């Protein structure tokens, strides 16, 4: 890489360049003084090269290097040579060589950074990292994660374009439509009192591209959602947006699975895919076996339904749940029978946070009997039935939760399953366990609004054989919705779309939209469906989430260049911030004091 300030990068030199005169530029990663010798590890994003100044051989260069400290930007010239015998560094790609420097120039000094750039600092305050994100991004571990993300995005583009997808940009100033989260809105100066919205996704636009005949569209699209933040969610994110024409759900899943498989193997060849083809679970099966619609399949510990084993038990929580058509779900924790009261209380708190009304725990004694607060309510036969249903052995722990809503009980125990999998070291970080979950219920009842709502997005088509039931029994209808999960995270979600105006209007009506409301918010799409709209479907995969999982991170902030804090602040740029009175005036806006 010949450039004005360097002939090579700091990760490029090896034994084949010994004897060559080179110019390097980069940051001082470390400095080691030995009197008349000074050793510098010179760093750029390509790697680290050791350079040496010697007062006896190049006094001027050695003197020029004397003030240089960590994170100074410097340029050196010299000759590549083998490192002395016994001093090679097998951990560095450049570890066989060093550069004997005869010219040393400081390009820019650095203040002492607020944290170490050249080594990890466990427990480093994240607000400090985000305030000085440009320094945080210099750290080699974070650079490697950003480079992995770049390789991932590039590989996705290449594999999609190989099979005929076209990259088309869609606008980021659109109109506000209900898509599940609050919009970010942008006031219009030219049309006072009116607002654009930033897209939560390009949903309607990509469907319109199918109507326009582009057949296979993709985009690495920016999406914006004004919602509470967590480890896998930011106010803005990037999604791999895909849409296809003349397809069924199987076609979309097969195309996406082929891309995901190829990309995973290309970007991280050392991380095995647990099962290929990917397992496919119906939604109801995923919930009953794993208590999650994004199950982590890297370990077993599946949920068991204790309904049959506890039939007739005189324990109110169980009898009320079963009497209302609910369920009692449990998991077996190997070796958990010796858990302390504190450990059991922690698990109870976790179950309560995830909707359970309580948690039952039973330890299996050496003689096979059960010990725990409800053991006295179980006959010997019932106790044996519970133990056998859970597959529990002496020394194991059985954790159970009951609820009149089967999904609530399953979800609470599903969270316990994940926690125990983590505590027991069963969630192997080296494995990529992809899984499809499909189809999902199309509607859910919103008691607060007294209407049906879409479980995913309002454009998802019903399973065609169930279309006639939509008005008669919305709860029985499934959407042609499919989610792709990876290691317990939802990686992406998509569906076959409604491509007929009459059917989309029926779905909207169930969700409480009036005819005028439909026209106002979805007029362009509704009209387009009357002009030869093909059957179509697609998916959106979270690039940030995928990058985080491949980089073995549990927070997408670790793979985003400039993320927001948990409260939505940009500490480096000072956003959000007030705007001037002049700007407010131009936009015909005024700020109302939220305290008033």
Coordinates of C-alpha atoms in Angstrom, one line a residue:
X1 CA 0.0 0.0 0.0
X2 CA 2.1 2.9 -1.3
X3 CA 0.9 6.3 -0.1
X4 CA 2.3 9.7 0.7
X5 CA 3.0 8.9 4.4
X6 CA 3.8 5.1 4.1
X7 CA 5.0 2.4 1.8
X8 CA 3.4 -0.4 3.8
X9 CA 0.9 -0.9 6.5
X10 CA 1.7 -2.0 10.0
X11 CA 0.4 -5.5 9.4
X12 CA 2.0 -6.1 6.0
X13 CA 5.8 -6.7 6.6
X14 CA 7.3 -10.2 6.9
X15 CA 10.5 -12.1 6.3
X16 CA 10.2 -11.6 2.5
X17 CA 10.8 -7.8 3.0
X18 CA 14.0 -8.2 5.0
X19 CA 16.5 -5.8 3.6
X20 CA 14.0 -3.5 2.1
X21 CA 13.8 0.2 3.0
X22 CA 10.2 1.1 4.1
X23 CA 8.1 3.9 5.5
X24 CA 5.5 3.3 8.1
X25 CA 2.9 5.6 9.8
X26 CA 0.6 4.9 12.7
X27 CA -0.1 5.2 16.4
X28 CA 2.4 4.4 19.1
X29 CA 0.8 1.3 20.7
X30 CA 3.6 0.8 23.3
X31 CA 7.0 2.2 24.0
X32 CA 9.9 0.4 25.8
X33 CA 13.1 2.3 26.6
X34 CA 16.5 0.6 27.0
X35 CA 18.8 3.6 27.2
X36 CA 20.4 3.9 23.8
X37 CA 17.6 1.7 22.3
X38 CA 13.9 2.5 22.2
X39 CA 11.4 0.0 21.0
X40 CA 8.0 1.1 19.6
X41 CA 5.0 -1.0 18.7
X42 CA 3.5 0.9 15.8
X43 CA -0.2 0.3 15.2
X44 CA -2.8 0.8 12.5
X45 CA -5.9 -1.1 11.8
X46 CA -4.0 -3.7 9.8
X47 CA -1.7 -4.7 12.6
X48 CA 1.4 -3.9 14.7
X49 CA 5.0 -3.7 13.7
X50 CA 7.9 -3.3 16.1
X51 CA 10.3 -0.4 15.2
X52 CA 13.6 0.3 16.9
X53 CA 15.6 3.5 17.3
X54 CA 19.3 3.2 18.2
X55 CA 21.3 6.2 19.5
X56 CA 24.5 4.7 18.3
X57 CA 23.4 4.1 14.7
X58 CA 20.8 7.0 14.2
X59 CA 21.2 9.6 16.9
X60 CA 19.0 12.1 15.2
X61 CA 16.1 9.7 14.8
X62 CA 16.5 8.4 18.4
X63 CA 16.4 12.0 19.7
X64 CA 13.3 12.8 17.6
X65 CA 11.6 9.7 19.1
X66 CA 12.3 10.6 22.7
X67 CA 9.1 12.6 23.4
X68 CA 6.8 10.1 21.6
X69 CA 4.3 8.4 23.9
X70 CA 1.3 6.1 23.5
X71 CA -1.3 7.3 20.9
X72 CA 1.1 9.8 19.3
X73 CA 0.9 9.6 15.5
X74 CA 4.3 9.1 14.0
X75 CA 6.1 8.3 10.8
X76 CA 9.3 6.2 10.6
X77 CA 11.7 5.2 7.8
X78 CA 14.2 2.4 8.0
X79 CA 15.3 -1.0 6.9
X80 CA 13.4 -4.3 7.6
X81 CA 15.5 -6.8 9.5
X82 CA 15.0 -10.1 11.3
X83 CA 14.4 -9.9 15.0
X84 CA 17.3 -11.1 17.1
X85 CA 17.1 -14.9 17.9
X86 CA 14.8 -15.6 20.7
X87 CA 12.8 -12.4 20.4
X88 CA 10.3 -13.3 17.7
X89 CA 6.6 -13.0 18.5
X90 CA 4.5 -15.8 17.1
X91 CA 1.3 -13.9 18.1
X92 CA 1.9 -11.1 15.6
X93 CA 1.7 -11.5 11.9
X94 CA 4.8 -9.3 11.7
X95 CA 6.5 -11.0 14.7
X96 CA 9.5 -12.3 12.7
X97 CA 10.8 -8.8 11.8
X98 CA 11.4 -5.3 13.0
X99 CA 12.3 -2.0 11.4
X100 CA 15.7 -0.4 12.2
X101 CA 14.7 3.3 12.1
X102 CA 16.9 6.0 10.8
X103 CA 14.2 8.7 10.3
X104 CA 11.5 9.5 12.9
X105 CA 8.9 12.2 12.6
X106 CA 6.0 13.1 14.9
X107 CA 2.9 13.8 12.8
X108 CA 0.7 14.7 15.7
X109 CA 1.1 14.3 19.5
X110 CA -1.7 13.1 21.8
X111 CA -2.9 14.1 25.1
X112 CA -3.0 11.3 27.7
X113 CA -6.2 9.3 26.8
X114 CA -8.9 9.0 29.5
X115 CA -8.6 5.2 29.3
X116 CA -6.1 2.7 27.9
X117 CA -6.3 2.2 24.2
X118 CA -3.7 -0.5 24.0
X119 CA -5.1 -2.9 26.6
X120 CA -8.5 -4.0 28.0
X121 CA -9.8 -2.4 31.2
X122 CA -12.5 -4.6 32.8
X123 CA -15.4 -2.6 34.1
X124 CA -14.5 0.5 32.1
X125 CA -17.5 2.9 32.4
X126 CA -19.5 2.8 29.2
X127 CA -20.4 6.5 29.4
X128 CA -16.7 7.3 29.3
X129 CA -16.2 5.0 26.3
X130 CA -19.1 6.6 24.4
X131 CA -18.0 10.2 25.2
X132 CA -14.6 9.4 23.7
X133 CA -16.0 7.0 21.1
X134 CA -13.3 7.9 18.6
X135 CA -10.7 6.7 21.0
X136 CA -12.8 3.6 21.9
X137 CA -13.0 2.8 18.2
X138 CA -9.2 2.7 18.1
X139 CA -9.0 -0.2 20.4
X140 CA -8.0 -3.4 18.5
X141 CA -10.9 -5.5 19.9
X142 CA -13.5 -3.0 18.8
X143 CA -11.8 -2.5 15.5
X144 CA -11.9 -6.2 14.9
X145 CA -15.7 -6.2 15.6
X146 CA -16.2 -3.3 13.2
X147 CA -14.2 -5.1 10.5
X148 CA -16.2 -8.2 11.0
X149 CA -19.4 -6.2 10.6
X150 CA -18.0 -4.8 7.3
X151 CA -17.1 -8.3 6.1
X152 CA -20.6 -9.5 7.0
X153 CA -22.3 -6.6 5.1
X154 CA -20.0 -7.1 2.0
X155 CA -20.7 -10.9 2.0
X156 CA -24.4 -10.4 2.2
X157 CA -24.4 -8.0 -0.7
X158 CA -22.3 -10.4 -2.8
X159 CA -24.4 -13.5 -2.2
X160 CA -27.7 -11.6 -2.8
X161 CA -26.5 -10.1 -6.0
X162 CA -25.3 -13.5 -7.2
X163 CA -28.9 -14.7 -7.1
X164 CA -30.4 -11.7 -8.9
X165 CA -31.3 -9.2 -6.1
X166 CA -31.1 -5.5 -7.0
X167 CA -30.0 -2.9 -4.4
X168 CA -32.5 0.0 -4.4
X169 CA -32.5 2.9 -1.9
X170 CA -35.7 4.1 -0.4
X171 CA -36.3 7.5 1.2
X172 CA -35.8 8.3 4.8
X173 CA -38.4 11.1 4.8
X174 CA -41.8 9.5 4.5
X175 CA -45.3 9.8 6.1
X176 CA -46.1 8.5 9.6
X177 CA -47.9 5.2 9.6
X178 CA -48.7 2.8 12.4
X179 CA -46.1 0.1 12.3
X180 CA -45.7 -1.0 16.0
X181 CA -43.5 1.7 17.5
X182 CA -43.4 5.4 17.9
X183 CA -42.2 7.4 14.9
X184 CA -39.4 9.9 14.9
X185 CA -40.9 12.9 13.1
X186 CA -39.3 15.7 11.1
X187 CA -41.1 19.1 10.8
X188 CA -41.5 20.6 7.3
X189 CA -40.3 24.2 6.9
X190 CA -42.0 24.6 3.5
X191 CA -45.4 23.2 4.8
X192 CA -45.8 24.5 8.3
X193 CA -47.6 22.2 10.7
X194 CA -46.9 19.1 8.7
X195 CA -44.3 16.4 9.4
X196 CA -42.3 13.7 7.8
X197 CA -41.5 10.5 9.7
X198 CA -38.3 8.5 9.6
X199 CA -39.1 5.0 8.5
X200 CA -39.5 2.2 11.1
X201 CA -38.9 0.0 8.0
X202 CA -39.2 0.4 4.3
X203 CA -42.2 -2.0 4.4
X204 CA -44.7 -0.2 2.1
X205 CA -41.9 1.0 -0.2
X206 CA -40.5 -2.5 -0.8
X207 CA -43.9 -3.8 -1.5
X208 CA -44.5 -1.0 -4.0
X209 CA -41.2 -2.0 -5.7
X210 CA -42.7 -5.5 -6.2
X211 CA -45.7 -3.9 -7.8
X212 CA -43.3 -2.0 -9.9
X213 CA -41.8 -5.3 -11.2
X214 CA -38.3 -5.4 -9.7
X215 CA -38.9 -9.0 -8.6
X216 CA -35.9 -9.2 -6.2
X217 CA -35.0 -6.2 -4.1
X218 CA -32.6 -5.8 -1.2
X219 CA -31.2 -2.9 0.7
X220 CA -29.0 -2.4 3.8
X221 CA -31.7 0.0 5.2
X222 CA -31.5 2.4 8.1
X223 CA -34.6 2.1 10.3
X224 CA -35.7 4.4 13.2
X225 CA -37.9 3.5 16.1
X226 CA -38.6 5.7 19.1
X227 CA -38.8 3.0 21.7
X228 CA -37.1 2.0 25.0
X229 CA -33.6 0.7 24.5
X230 CA -32.0 -2.6 25.6
X231 CA -29.1 -4.8 24.6
X232 CA -30.5 -5.8 21.2
X233 CA -32.3 -2.5 20.4
X234 CA -31.2 1.0 19.5
X235 CA -33.1 4.1 18.3
X236 CA -31.7 3.5 14.8
X237 CA -30.4 0.3 13.3
X238 CA -29.5 -1.3 10.0
X239 CA -31.6 -4.1 8.5
X240 CA -30.9 -6.4 5.6
X241 CA -34.2 -5.7 3.8
X242 CA -35.3 -8.3 1.3
X243 CA -38.4 -8.7 -0.9
X244 CA -39.3 -11.2 -3.6
X245 CA -42.1 -11.6 -6.1
X246 CA -44.0 -14.8 -7.1
X247 CA -43.0 -16.7 -4.0
X248 CA -44.4 -18.7 -1.2
X249 CA -43.0 -18.7 2.3
X250 CA -40.9 -21.8 1.5
X251 CA -39.2 -19.9 -1.3
X252 CA -38.3 -17.0 0.9
X253 CA -37.0 -19.2 3.7
X254 CA -34.9 -21.3 1.3
X255 CA -33.4 -18.3 -0.4
X256 CA -32.6 -16.6 2.9
X257 CA -31.2 -19.8 4.5
X258 CA -28.9 -20.3 1.6
X259 CA -27.6 -16.8 1.9
X260 CA -27.2 -17.0 5.7
X261 CA -25.4 -20.3 5.5
X262 CA -23.0 -19.1 2.9
X263 CA -22.3 -15.8 4.6
X264 CA -21.8 -17.5 8.0
X265 CA -19.2 -19.9 6.6
X266 CA -17.5 -17.2 4.6
X267 CA -17.2 -14.7 7.4
X268 CA -16.6 -17.1 10.3
X269 CA -15.4 -20.4 8.9
X270 CA -14.3 -21.6 12.4
X271 CA -17.8 -21.2 13.9
X272 CA -19.8 -24.3 13.0
X273 CA -23.5 -24.2 12.2
X274 CA -25.2 -26.6 14.5
X275 CA -27.7 -28.0 12.0
X276 CA -28.1 -27.5 8.3
X277 CA -30.7 -27.3 6.9
X278 CA -31.9 -25.2 9.7
X279 CA -34.6 -26.7 12.0
X280 CA -38.1 -25.5 11.5
X281 CA -40.5 -25.3 14.4
X282 CA -44.1 -24.2 14.4
X283 CA -44.8 -21.4 16.7
X284 CA -46.9 -23.5 19.1
X285 CA -44.2 -26.1 19.2
X286 CA -41.4 -23.6 19.9
X287 CA -43.4 -22.2 22.8
X288 CA -44.3 -25.5 24.3
X289 CA -40.8 -27.0 24.0
X290 CA -38.7 -23.9 24.7
X291 CA -41.0 -21.2 26.1
X292 CA -39.8 -18.8 23.4
X293 CA -40.6 -17.9 19.8
X294 CA -36.8 -17.4 19.3
X295 CA -35.5 -20.5 21.0
X296 CA -31.8 -21.2 21.8
X297 CA -31.2 -24.7 20.4
X298 CA -27.6 -25.0 21.6
X299 CA -28.8 -27.0 24.6
X300 CA -31.7 -29.2 25.6
X301 CA -33.5 -28.7 28.9
X302 CA -36.8 -28.6 27.1
X303 CA -40.0 -27.7 28.9
X304 CA -42.3 -30.4 30.0
X305 CA -46.1 -30.2 30.5
X306 CA -46.9 -31.5 34.0
X307 CA -50.7 -31.4 33.4
X308 CA -51.2 -35.1 33.3
X309 CA -48.8 -35.9 36.2
X310 CA -50.5 -33.5 38.6
X311 CA -54.1 -34.2 37.7
X312 CA -56.2 -34.1 40.8
X313 CA -53.5 -32.5 43.0
X314 CA -55.0 -30.4 45.8
X315 CA -52.9 -27.3 45.2
X316 CA -54.9 -24.2 44.3
X317 CA -52.4 -22.5 41.9
X318 CA -52.2 -25.7 39.8
X319 CA -55.9 -26.5 39.9
X320 CA -57.0 -22.9 38.9
X321 CA -54.6 -22.8 36.0
X322 CA -55.6 -26.2 34.7
X323 CA -59.3 -25.5 35.3
X324 CA -59.1 -22.3 33.1
X325 CA -57.5 -24.2 30.3
X326 CA -53.9 -23.2 31.2
X327 CA -50.8 -25.2 31.8
X328 CA -48.1 -26.1 34.3
X329 CA -44.7 -26.1 32.6
X330 CA -41.5 -27.3 34.2
X331 CA -37.8 -27.8 33.5
X332 CA -35.3 -30.1 35.0
X333 CA -32.0 -28.5 36.3
X334 CA -29.3 -31.2 36.5
X335 CA -27.6 -31.2 39.8
X336 CA -29.7 -28.3 41.1
X337 CA -31.1 -30.1 44.0
X338 CA -28.6 -28.5 46.4
X339 CA -29.4 -24.9 45.5
X340 CA -29.5 -22.5 48.4
X341 CA -32.5 -20.5 49.5
X342 CA -30.8 -17.4 48.0
X343 CA -30.3 -19.1 44.6
X344 CA -33.9 -20.3 44.6
X345 CA -35.2 -16.8 45.5
X346 CA -33.2 -15.3 42.6
X347 CA -34.9 -17.8 40.2
X348 CA -38.3 -17.0 41.7
X349 CA -37.7 -13.3 41.1
X350 CA -36.7 -14.0 37.5
X351 CA -39.9 -16.0 36.9
X352 CA -42.0 -13.2 38.5
X353 CA -40.3 -10.6 36.3
X354 CA -41.4 -12.6 33.2
X355 CA -45.0 -13.0 34.1
X356 CA -45.2 -15.9 36.5
X357 CA -47.4 -15.6 39.6
X358 CA -44.9 -17.8 41.5
X359 CA -42.3 -20.5 41.1
X360 CA -42.5 -24.0 42.4
X361 CA -39.3 -25.8 43.2
X362 CA -38.8 -29.5 44.0
X363 CA -35.5 -31.2 44.6
X364 CA -35.2 -35.0 44.0
X365 CA -33.9 -36.8 47.0
X366 CA -31.5 -39.8 47.0
X367 CA -34.5 -42.2 47.4
X368 CA -36.4 -40.5 44.5
X369 CA -38.8 -38.6 46.7
X370 CA -39.5 -34.9 46.1
X371 CA -38.7 -32.2 48.7
X372 CA -40.1 -28.6 48.5
X373 CA -42.9 -26.4 49.7
X374 CA -45.6 -28.2 47.7
X375 CA -44.3 -31.8 48.1
X376 CA -46.9 -32.3 50.9
X377 CA -49.7 -31.7 48.3
X378 CA -48.5 -34.6 46.1
X379 CA -49.3 -38.2 46.7
X380 CA -46.6 -40.7 46.2
X381 CA -48.0 -41.5 42.7
X382 CA -48.2 -37.9 41.8
X383 CA -44.7 -37.2 43.0
X384 CA -43.4 -40.1 40.9
X385 CA -45.4 -38.8 37.9
X386 CA -43.8 -35.4 38.2
X387 CA -40.3 -36.8 38.6
X388 CA -40.8 -39.1 35.6
X389 CA -42.4 -36.5 33.4
X390 CA -39.5 -34.1 34.1
X391 CA -36.9 -36.9 33.6
X392 CA -35.4 -36.0 36.9
X393 CA -32.8 -38.0 38.8
X394 CA -31.6 -37.8 42.4
X395 CA -29.8 -34.5 43.0
X396 CA -31.8 -32.7 40.3
X397 CA -34.1 -29.7 40.7
X398 CA -37.5 -29.3 39.1
X399 CA -38.8 -25.7 38.5
X400 CA -42.4 -25.2 37.5
X401 CA -44.8 -22.3 36.9
X402 CA -48.5 -22.4 36.3
X403 CA -50.9 -19.9 34.6
X404 CA -54.3 -19.8 33.1
X405 CA -52.6 -18.6 29.9
X406 CA -50.4 -21.3 28.5
X407 CA -48.1 -18.9 26.8
X408 CA -47.5 -17.0 30.0
X409 CA -46.5 -20.1 31.9
X410 CA -44.3 -21.3 29.0
X411 CA -42.7 -17.9 28.6
X412 CA -41.8 -17.7 32.3
X413 CA -40.2 -21.1 32.4
X414 CA -38.5 -20.4 29.0
X415 CA -36.7 -17.5 30.6
X416 CA -35.6 -19.8 33.5
X417 CA -34.4 -22.3 30.9
X418 CA -32.1 -19.6 29.3
X419 CA -30.8 -18.5 32.7
X420 CA -30.0 -22.1 33.8
X421 CA -28.4 -22.8 30.4
X422 CA -26.2 -19.8 31.0
X423 CA -25.3 -20.7 34.6
X424 CA -24.5 -24.3 33.7
X425 CA -22.3 -23.3 30.7
X426 CA -24.6 -25.1 28.2
X427 CA -24.9 -22.1 25.7
X428 CA -21.8 -22.9 23.7
X429 CA -20.6 -19.5 22.2
X430 CA -18.7 -21.3 19.4
X431 CA -21.8 -22.7 17.8
X432 CA -24.3 -21.0 15.5
X433 CA -27.7 -22.5 16.1
X434 CA -30.1 -21.1 13.5
X435 CA -33.8 -22.0 13.6
X436 CA -36.9 -21.0 11.7
X437 CA -40.2 -20.4 13.6
X438 CA -43.5 -20.3 11.6
X439 CA -46.4 -19.6 11.2
X440 CA -47.5 -17.2 13.9
X441 CA -51.0 -16.2 15.0
X442 CA -52.1 -13.5 12.8
X443 CA -54.0 -11.5 15.4
X444 CA -54.0 -10.8 19.1
X445 CA -56.8 -9.2 21.1
X446 CA -55.9 -5.8 22.5
X447 CA -58.2 -5.4 25.6
X448 CA -57.2 -1.8 26.2
X449 CA -58.2 -0.7 22.7
X450 CA -61.0 -3.3 22.4
X451 CA -59.9 -4.5 19.0
X452 CA -57.7 -7.0 17.2
X453 CA -54.1 -6.2 16.5
X454 CA -51.5 -7.7 14.1
X455 CA -49.0 -9.9 16.0
X456 CA -46.2 -8.7 13.6
X457 CA -47.2 -6.2 10.9
X458 CA -50.6 -5.5 9.3
X459 CA -49.4 -6.5 5.8
X460 CA -48.8 -10.2 6.6
X461 CA -51.1 -12.5 4.6
X462 CA -53.1 -15.2 6.4
X463 CA -52.5 -18.9 5.7
X464 CA -54.6 -19.1 2.6
X465 CA -56.6 -22.1 3.9
X466 CA -57.6 -20.0 6.9
X467 CA -58.6 -16.8 5.1
X468 CA -62.3 -17.4 5.3
X469 CA -62.1 -17.5 9.1
X470 CA -60.7 -14.1 9.5
X471 CA -63.9 -12.3 10.6
X472 CA -65.5 -15.3 12.3
X473 CA -62.6 -16.4 14.5
X474 CA -59.5 -14.1 14.2
X475 CA -57.7 -15.9 17.0
X476 CA -57.7 -19.1 14.9
X477 CA -56.0 -17.6 11.9
X478 CA -52.3 -17.9 11.3
X479 CA -50.2 -15.4 9.3
X480 CA -47.7 -16.6 6.8
X481 CA -45.1 -15.2 9.1
X482 CA -41.6 -16.7 9.6
X483 CA -38.9 -15.6 12.0
X484 CA -35.2 -16.6 11.9
X485 CA -33.6 -16.9 15.3
X486 CA -29.9 -17.4 16.2
X487 CA -28.7 -18.5 19.7
X488 CA -31.8 -17.2 21.4
X489 CA -32.1 -13.9 19.6
X490 CA -34.6 -13.0 16.9
X491 CA -32.4 -12.4 13.9
X492 CA -35.0 -11.5 11.4
X493 CA -38.7 -11.6 10.6
X494 CA -40.8 -11.6 7.5
X495 CA -43.9 -12.8 5.8
X496 CA -45.8 -13.4 2.6
X497 CA -47.7 -10.1 2.1
X498 CA -51.3 -9.5 1.3
X499 CA -51.3 -8.7 -2.4
X500 CA -55.1 -8.0 -2.8
X501 CA -56.7 -4.8 -1.8
X502 CA -59.9 -6.4 -0.6
X503 CA -58.1 -8.7 1.8
X504 CA -55.8 -5.9 3.1
X505 CA -58.9 -3.8 3.8
X506 CA -60.5 -6.7 5.7
X507 CA -57.4 -7.1 7.8
X508 CA -57.3 -3.3 8.5
X509 CA -61.0 -3.3 9.4
X510 CA -60.4 -6.0 12.0
X511 CA -57.7 -3.8 13.5
X512 CA -60.1 -0.9 13.9
X513 CA -59.2 1.2 10.8
X514 CA -62.0 3.1 9.1
X515 CA -62.3 3.3 5.4
X516 CA -61.1 6.9 5.5
X517 CA -58.3 6.1 7.9
X518 CA -57.1 3.3 5.6
X519 CA -57.1 5.8 2.6
X520 CA -55.3 8.4 4.6
X521 CA -52.5 6.2 5.9
X522 CA -52.1 3.5 3.3
X523 CA -53.7 5.0 0.2
X524 CA -50.7 4.5 -2.1
X525 CA -50.3 0.8 -1.2
X526 CA -54.0 0.1 -1.4
X527 CA -54.2 1.8 -4.8
X528 CA -51.1 -0.1 -6.1
X529 CA -52.7 -3.4 -5.2
X530 CA -55.3 -2.8 -7.9
X531 CA -52.7 -2.4 -10.6
X532 CA -51.5 -6.0 -11.0
X533 CA -49.7 -6.6 -7.7
X534 CA -47.9 -9.9 -7.8
X535 CA -47.8 -12.4 -4.9
X536 CA -44.8 -11.4 -2.9
X537 CA -43.0 -11.7 0.4
X538 CA -39.8 -10.9 2.2
X539 CA -37.9 -10.6 5.4
X540 CA -35.8 -8.0 7.3
X541 CA -32.6 -9.3 9.1
X542 CA -31.0 -7.1 11.8
X543 CA -27.4 -6.5 10.6
X544 CA -26.5 -5.1 14.1
X545 CA -27.9 -8.2 15.9
X546 CA -26.2 -10.6 13.5
X547 CA -22.9 -8.8 13.8
X548 CA -23.1 -8.9 17.6
X549 CA -23.9 -12.6 17.7
X550 CA -21.0 -13.4 15.3
X551 CA -18.7 -11.2 17.4
X552 CA -19.8 -13.0 20.5
X553 CA -21.3 -9.8 22.1
X554 CA -24.5 -9.5 24.0
X555 CA -25.1 -5.8 23.2
X556 CA -25.4 -4.4 19.7
X557 CA -23.6 -1.2 20.9
X558 CA -20.4 -3.2 20.7
X559 CA -20.8 -3.5 16.9
X560 CA -22.1 -0.1 16.1
X561 CA -19.7 2.8 15.4
X562 CA -21.6 5.5 17.2
X563 CA -24.4 4.1 19.3
X564 CA -26.6 5.9 21.8
X565 CA -26.7 5.3 25.5
X566 CA -29.5 3.4 27.2
X567 CA -31.3 6.7 27.7
X568 CA -31.0 7.6 24.0
X569 CA -28.2 10.1 24.3
X570 CA -25.2 10.7 22.1
X571 CA -22.6 11.7 24.7
X572 CA -19.9 12.4 22.1
X573 CA -22.0 14.8 20.0
X574 CA -24.2 16.1 22.8
X575 CA -27.5 14.9 21.2
X576 CA -30.4 15.4 21.5
X577 CA -30.0 19.1 22.1
X578 CA -32.1 22.2 22.0
X579 CA -32.4 24.2 18.8
X580 CA -32.4 28.0 18.5
X581 CA -35.4 30.2 18.6
X582 CA -34.7 31.1 15.0
X583 CA -34.8 27.5 13.9
X584 CA -38.1 27.0 15.8
X585 CA -39.5 30.0 14.2
X586 CA -38.6 28.8 10.7
X587 CA -40.4 25.6 11.4
X588 CA -43.5 27.2 13.0
X589 CA -42.8 25.4 16.2
X590 CA -42.6 26.2 19.9
X591 CA -41.4 24.1 22.8
X592 CA -43.8 23.4 25.6
X593 CA -42.3 23.0 29.1
X594 CA -43.1 19.3 30.0
X595 CA -43.3 20.3 33.6
X596 CA -46.1 22.8 33.0

